[in-house]
C-alpha cells in the first residue's frame, strides 16, 4: 500500500487469480517470435536446457520426460484420454500454448470480485504495475517494446471485466 497513490492500485498482484490471468493472457508464441530472440516460448520454469537422470540411470532432456510433460498438461488444465480431445499425453503436451484469453478474462473477473469484496479495489481505480526490464541506467527500446506488448495483452484481458472502467498499465522500469 505504501507504493500506491490516490486512485492507483498496485495491490492487485497479491491476488492469485489476477496473476494466473496475467499468465494466461500472454500469447507466448506471438511474443517470442515477434519480440524476442528466443527460439521457442517457455511454458514452465524449467526449459529444454535442464536435464534429468532417469530411473534407469540414463540422462534425458527434462522437458522430454513424461513427468515434466504431465506437469505442464496439469498446469494448463489440458485433459487427455478416452473420450477427450487429446488421446495421449504426447498430444496433450503438444497442445500446450500457455495462452487462453477466455480463461484469463474469467479469472480477471474473479479477481475483480475478490478485490471488491475485500476492499482492495474501488470501481474506476486504475491498476498500475511496474515491470523491471533492466538493471542498467536506461531502458532500451527493445525492452520498452516488450513491455508495451505485455501491456496490450493485459488490456485485452480486462475487457468486459470490472477492471475495464479503471484500466490497467504496465510501466517498464529499471532496477
JSON list of N, CA and C in Angstrom, two decimals, residues 14-49:
[
{"chain": "A", "resi": 14, "resn": "UNK", "atom": "N", "xyz": [-1.26, -9.16, -5.46]},
{"chain": "A", "resi": 14, "resn": "UNK", "atom": "CA", "xyz": [-1.41, -10.08, -4.32]},
{"chain": "A", "resi": 14, "resn": "UNK", "atom": "C", "xyz": [-2.52, -11.09, -4.56]},
{"chain": "A", "resi": 15, "resn": "UNK", "atom": "N", "xyz": [-3.29, -10.92, -5.62]},
{"chain": "A", "resi": 15, "resn": "UNK", "atom": "CA", "xyz": [-4.45, -11.77, -5.91]},
{"chain": "A", "resi": 15, "resn": "UNK", "atom": "C", "xyz": [-4.04, -12.88, -6.89]},
{"chain": "A", "resi": 16, "resn": "UNK", "atom": "N", "xyz": [-4.15, -14.11, -6.43]},
{"chain": "A", "resi": 16, "resn": "UNK", "atom": "CA", "xyz": [-3.73, -15.27, -7.24]},
{"chain": "A", "resi": 16, "resn": "UNK", "atom": "C", "xyz": [-4.45, -15.33, -8.59]},
{"chain": "A", "resi": 17, "resn": "UNK", "atom": "N", "xyz": [-5.77, -15.11, -8.60]},
{"chain": "A", "resi": 17, "resn": "UNK", "atom": "CA", "xyz": [-6.50, -15.17, -9.86]},
{"chain": "A", "resi": 17, "resn": "UNK", "atom": "C", "xyz": [-6.00, -14.14, -10.86]},
{"chain": "A", "resi": 18, "resn": "UNK", "atom": "N", "xyz": [-5.60, -12.96, -10.37]},
{"chain": "A", "resi": 18, "resn": "UNK", "atom": "CA", "xyz": [-5.06, -11.94, -11.27]},
{"chain": "A", "resi": 18, "resn": "UNK", "atom": "C", "xyz": [-3.73, -12.41, -11.86]},
{"chain": "A", "resi": 19, "resn": "UNK", "atom": "N", "xyz": [-2.85, -12.95, -11.02]},
{"chain": "A", "resi": 19, "resn": "UNK", "atom": "CA", "xyz": [-1.55, -13.41, -11.51]},
{"chain": "A", "resi": 19, "resn": "UNK", "atom": "C", "xyz": [-1.72, -14.54, -12.53]},
{"chain": "A", "resi": 20, "resn": "UNK", "atom": "N", "xyz": [-2.65, -15.45, -12.26]},
{"chain": "A", "resi": 20, "resn": "UNK", "atom": "CA", "xyz": [-2.90, -16.54, -13.20]},
{"chain": "A", "resi": 20, "resn": "UNK", "atom": "C", "xyz": [-3.48, -15.99, -14.51]},
{"chain": "A", "resi": 21, "resn": "UNK", "atom": "N", "xyz": [-4.40, -15.04, -14.41]},
{"chain": "A", "resi": 21, "resn": "UNK", "atom": "CA", "xyz": [-4.98, -14.41, -15.60]},
{"chain": "A", "resi": 21, "resn": "UNK", "atom": "C", "xyz": [-3.90, -13.70, -16.41]},
{"chain": "A", "resi": 22, "resn": "UNK", "atom": "N", "xyz": [-3.00, -13.02, -15.73]},
{"chain": "A", "resi": 22, "resn": "UNK", "atom": "CA", "xyz": [-1.90, -12.34, -16.41]},
{"chain": "A", "resi": 22, "resn": "UNK", "atom": "C", "xyz": [-1.09, -13.35, -17.21]},
{"chain": "A", "resi": 23, "resn": "UNK", "atom": "N", "xyz": [-0.80, -14.48, -16.62]},
{"chain": "A", "resi": 23, "resn": "UNK", "atom": "CA", "xyz": [-0.04, -15.51, -17.32]},
{"chain": "A", "resi": 23, "resn": "UNK", "atom": "C", "xyz": [-0.80, -16.03, -18.54]},
{"chain": "A", "resi": 24, "resn": "UNK", "atom": "N", "xyz": [-2.07, -16.32, -18.36]},
{"chain": "A", "resi": 24, "resn": "UNK", "atom": "CA", "xyz": [-2.87, -16.90, -19.44]},
{"chain": "A", "resi": 24, "resn": "UNK", "atom": "C", "xyz": [-3.16, -15.92, -20.58]},
{"chain": "A", "resi": 25, "resn": "UNK", "atom": "N", "xyz": [-3.08, -14.62, -20.33]},
{"chain": "A", "resi": 25, "resn": "UNK", "atom": "CA", "xyz": [-3.38, -13.66, -21.40]},
{"chain": "A", "resi": 25, "resn": "UNK", "atom": "C", "xyz": [-2.18, -13.39, -22.31]},
{"chain": "A", "resi": 26, "resn": "UNK", "atom": "N", "xyz": [-1.03, -13.93, -21.98]},
{"chain": "A", "resi": 26, "resn": "UNK", "atom": "CA", "xyz": [0.17, -13.71, -22.79]},
{"chain": "A", "resi": 26, "resn": "UNK", "atom": "C", "xyz": [0.23, -14.75, -23.90]},
{"chain": "A", "resi": 27, "resn": "UNK", "atom": "N", "xyz": [0.16, -14.29, -25.12]},
{"chain": "A", "resi": 27, "resn": "UNK", "atom": "CA", "xyz": [0.32, -15.18, -26.27]},
{"chain": "A", "resi": 27, "resn": "UNK", "atom": "C", "xyz": [1.82, -15.38, -26.45]},
{"chain": "A", "resi": 28, "resn": "UNK", "atom": "N", "xyz": [2.34, -16.41, -25.80]},
{"chain": "A", "resi": 28, "resn": "UNK", "atom": "CA", "xyz": [3.78, -16.65, -25.77]},
{"chain": "A", "resi": 28, "resn": "UNK", "atom": "C", "xyz": [4.38, -16.89, -27.15]},
{"chain": "A", "resi": 29, "resn": "UNK", "atom": "N", "xyz": [3.65, -17.56, -28.00]},
{"chain": "A", "resi": 29, "resn": "UNK", "atom": "CA", "xyz": [4.17, -17.82, -29.34]},
{"chain": "A", "resi": 29, "resn": "UNK", "atom": "C", "xyz": [4.34, -16.51, -30.11]},
{"chain": "A", "resi": 30, "resn": "UNK", "atom": "N", "xyz": [3.32, -15.67, -30.09]},
{"chain": "A", "resi": 30, "resn": "UNK", "atom": "CA", "xyz": [3.42, -14.37, -30.77]},
{"chain": "A", "resi": 30, "resn": "UNK", "atom": "C", "xyz": [4.51, -13.52, -30.16]},
{"chain": "A", "resi": 31, "resn": "UNK", "atom": "N", "xyz": [4.56, -13.48, -28.84]},
{"chain": "A", "resi": 31, "resn": "UNK", "atom": "CA", "xyz": [5.56, -12.66, -28.14]},
{"chain": "A", "resi": 31, "resn": "UNK", "atom": "C", "xyz": [6.97, -13.12, -28.49]},
{"chain": "A", "resi": 32, "resn": "UNK", "atom": "N", "xyz": [7.20, -14.41, -28.40]},
{"chain": "A", "resi": 32, "resn": "UNK", "atom": "CA", "xyz": [8.54, -14.95, -28.64]},
{"chain": "A", "resi": 32, "resn": "UNK", "atom": "C", "xyz": [8.99, -14.75, -30.07]},
{"chain": "A", "resi": 33, "resn": "UNK", "atom": "N", "xyz": [8.12, -15.06, -31.02]},
{"chain": "A", "resi": 33, "resn": "UNK", "atom": "CA", "xyz": [8.53, -14.98, -32.42]},
{"chain": "A", "resi": 33, "resn": "UNK", "atom": "C", "xyz": [8.66, -13.55, -32.92]},
{"chain": "A", "resi": 34, "resn": "UNK", "atom": "N", "xyz": [7.87, -12.63, -32.39]},
{"chain": "A", "resi": 34, "resn": "UNK", "atom": "CA", "xyz": [7.88, -11.27, -32.89]},
{"chain": "A", "resi": 34, "resn": "UNK", "atom": "C", "xyz": [8.76, -10.31, -32.10]},
{"chain": "A", "resi": 35, "resn": "UNK", "atom": "N", "xyz": [8.96, -10.58, -30.81]},
{"chain": "A", "resi": 35, "resn": "UNK", "atom": "CA", "xyz": [9.56, -9.55, -29.98]},
{"chain": "A", "resi": 35, "resn": "UNK", "atom": "C", "xyz": [10.80, -9.98, -29.20]},
{"chain": "A", "resi": 36, "resn": "UNK", "atom": "N", "xyz": [11.23, -11.23, -29.34]},
{"chain": "A", "resi": 36, "resn": "UNK", "atom": "CA", "xyz": [12.44, -11.66, -28.63]},
{"chain": "A", "resi": 36, "resn": "UNK", "atom": "C", "xyz": [13.34, -12.44, -29.58]},
{"chain": "A", "resi": 37, "resn": "UNK", "atom": "N", "xyz": [14.51, -12.75, -29.10]},
{"chain": "A", "resi": 37, "resn": "UNK", "atom": "CA", "xyz": [15.44, -13.55, -29.87]},
{"chain": "A", "resi": 37, "resn": "UNK", "atom": "C", "xyz": [15.36, -15.02, -29.47]},
{"chain": "A", "resi": 38, "resn": "UNK", "atom": "N", "xyz": [14.44, -15.37, -28.61]},
{"chain": "A", "resi": 38, "resn": "UNK", "atom": "CA", "xyz": [14.30, -16.75, -28.14]},
{"chain": "A", "resi": 38, "resn": "UNK", "atom": "C", "xyz": [13.86, -17.66, -29.29]},
{"chain": "A", "resi": 39, "resn": "UNK", "atom": "N", "xyz": [14.26, -18.91, -29.21]},
{"chain": "A", "resi": 39, "resn": "UNK", "atom": "CA", "xyz": [13.93, -19.87, -30.26]},
{"chain": "A", "resi": 39, "resn": "UNK", "atom": "C", "xyz": [12.50, -20.39, -30.14]},
{"chain": "A", "resi": 40, "resn": "UNK", "atom": "N", "xyz": [12.02, -20.47, -28.90]},
{"chain": "A", "resi": 40, "resn": "UNK", "atom": "CA", "xyz": [10.67, -21.01, -28.67]},
{"chain": "A", "resi": 40, "resn": "UNK", "atom": "C", "xyz": [10.13, -20.45, -27.36]},
{"chain": "A", "resi": 41, "resn": "UNK", "atom": "N", "xyz": [8.82, -20.37, -27.25]},
{"chain": "A", "resi": 41, "resn": "UNK", "atom": "CA", "xyz": [8.24, -19.86, -26.00]},
{"chain": "A", "resi": 41, "resn": "UNK", "atom": "C", "xyz": [8.45, -20.85, -24.85]},
{"chain": "A", "resi": 42, "resn": "UNK", "atom": "N", "xyz": [8.49, -20.33, -23.64]},
{"chain": "A", "resi": 42, "resn": "UNK", "atom": "CA", "xyz": [8.60, -21.17, -22.47]},
{"chain": "A", "resi": 42, "resn": "UNK", "atom": "C", "xyz": [7.26, -21.26, -21.76]},
{"chain": "A", "resi": 43, "resn": "UNK", "atom": "N", "xyz": [6.89, -22.45, -21.37]},
{"chain": "A", "resi": 43, "resn": "UNK", "atom": "CA", "xyz": [5.60, -22.65, -20.72]},
{"chain": "A", "resi": 43, "resn": "UNK", "atom": "C", "xyz": [5.74, -22.99, -19.24]},
{"chain": "A", "resi": 44, "resn": "UNK", "atom": "N", "xyz": [6.93, -23.29, -18.82]},
{"chain": "A", "resi": 44, "resn": "UNK", "atom": "CA", "xyz": [7.18, -23.63, -17.43]},
{"chain": "A", "resi": 44, "resn": "UNK", "atom": "C", "xyz": [8.53, -23.09, -17.01]},
{"chain": "A", "resi": 45, "resn": "UNK", "atom": "N", "xyz": [8.83, -23.21, -15.73]},
{"chain": "A", "resi": 45, "resn": "UNK", "atom": "CA", "xyz": [10.07, -22.67, -15.20]},
{"chain": "A", "resi": 45, "resn": "UNK", "atom": "C", "xyz": [11.30, -23.39, -15.76]},
{"chain": "A", "resi": 46, "resn": "UNK", "atom": "N", "xyz": [11.24, -24.70, -15.86]},
{"chain": "A", "resi": 46, "resn": "UNK", "atom": "CA", "xyz": [12.38, -25.46, -16.37]},
{"chain": "A", "resi": 46, "resn": "UNK", "atom": "C", "xyz": [12.18, -25.73, -17.85]},
{"chain": "A", "resi": 47, "resn": "UNK", "atom": "N", "xyz": [13.19, -25.34, -18.64]},
{"chain": "A", "resi": 47, "resn": "UNK", "atom": "CA", "xyz": [13.06, -25.47, -20.09]},
{"chain": "A", "resi": 47, "resn": "UNK", "atom": "C", "xyz": [13.92, -26.61, -20.63]},
{"chain": "A", "resi": 48, "resn": "UNK", "atom": "N", "xyz": [14.21, -26.59, -21.91]},
{"chain": "A", "resi": 48, "resn": "UNK", "atom": "CA", "xyz": [14.96, -27.66, -22.57]},
{"chain": "A", "resi": 48, "resn": "UNK", "atom": "C", "xyz": [16.44, -27.69, -22.19]},
{"chain": "A", "resi": 49, "resn": "UNK", "atom": "N", "xyz": [16.93, -26.69, -21.49]},
{"chain": "A", "resi": 49, "resn": "UNK", "atom": "CA", "xyz": [18.33, -26.66, -21.11]},
{"chain": "A", "resi": 49, "resn": "UNK", "atom": "C", "xyz": [18.61, -27.55, -19.89]}
]
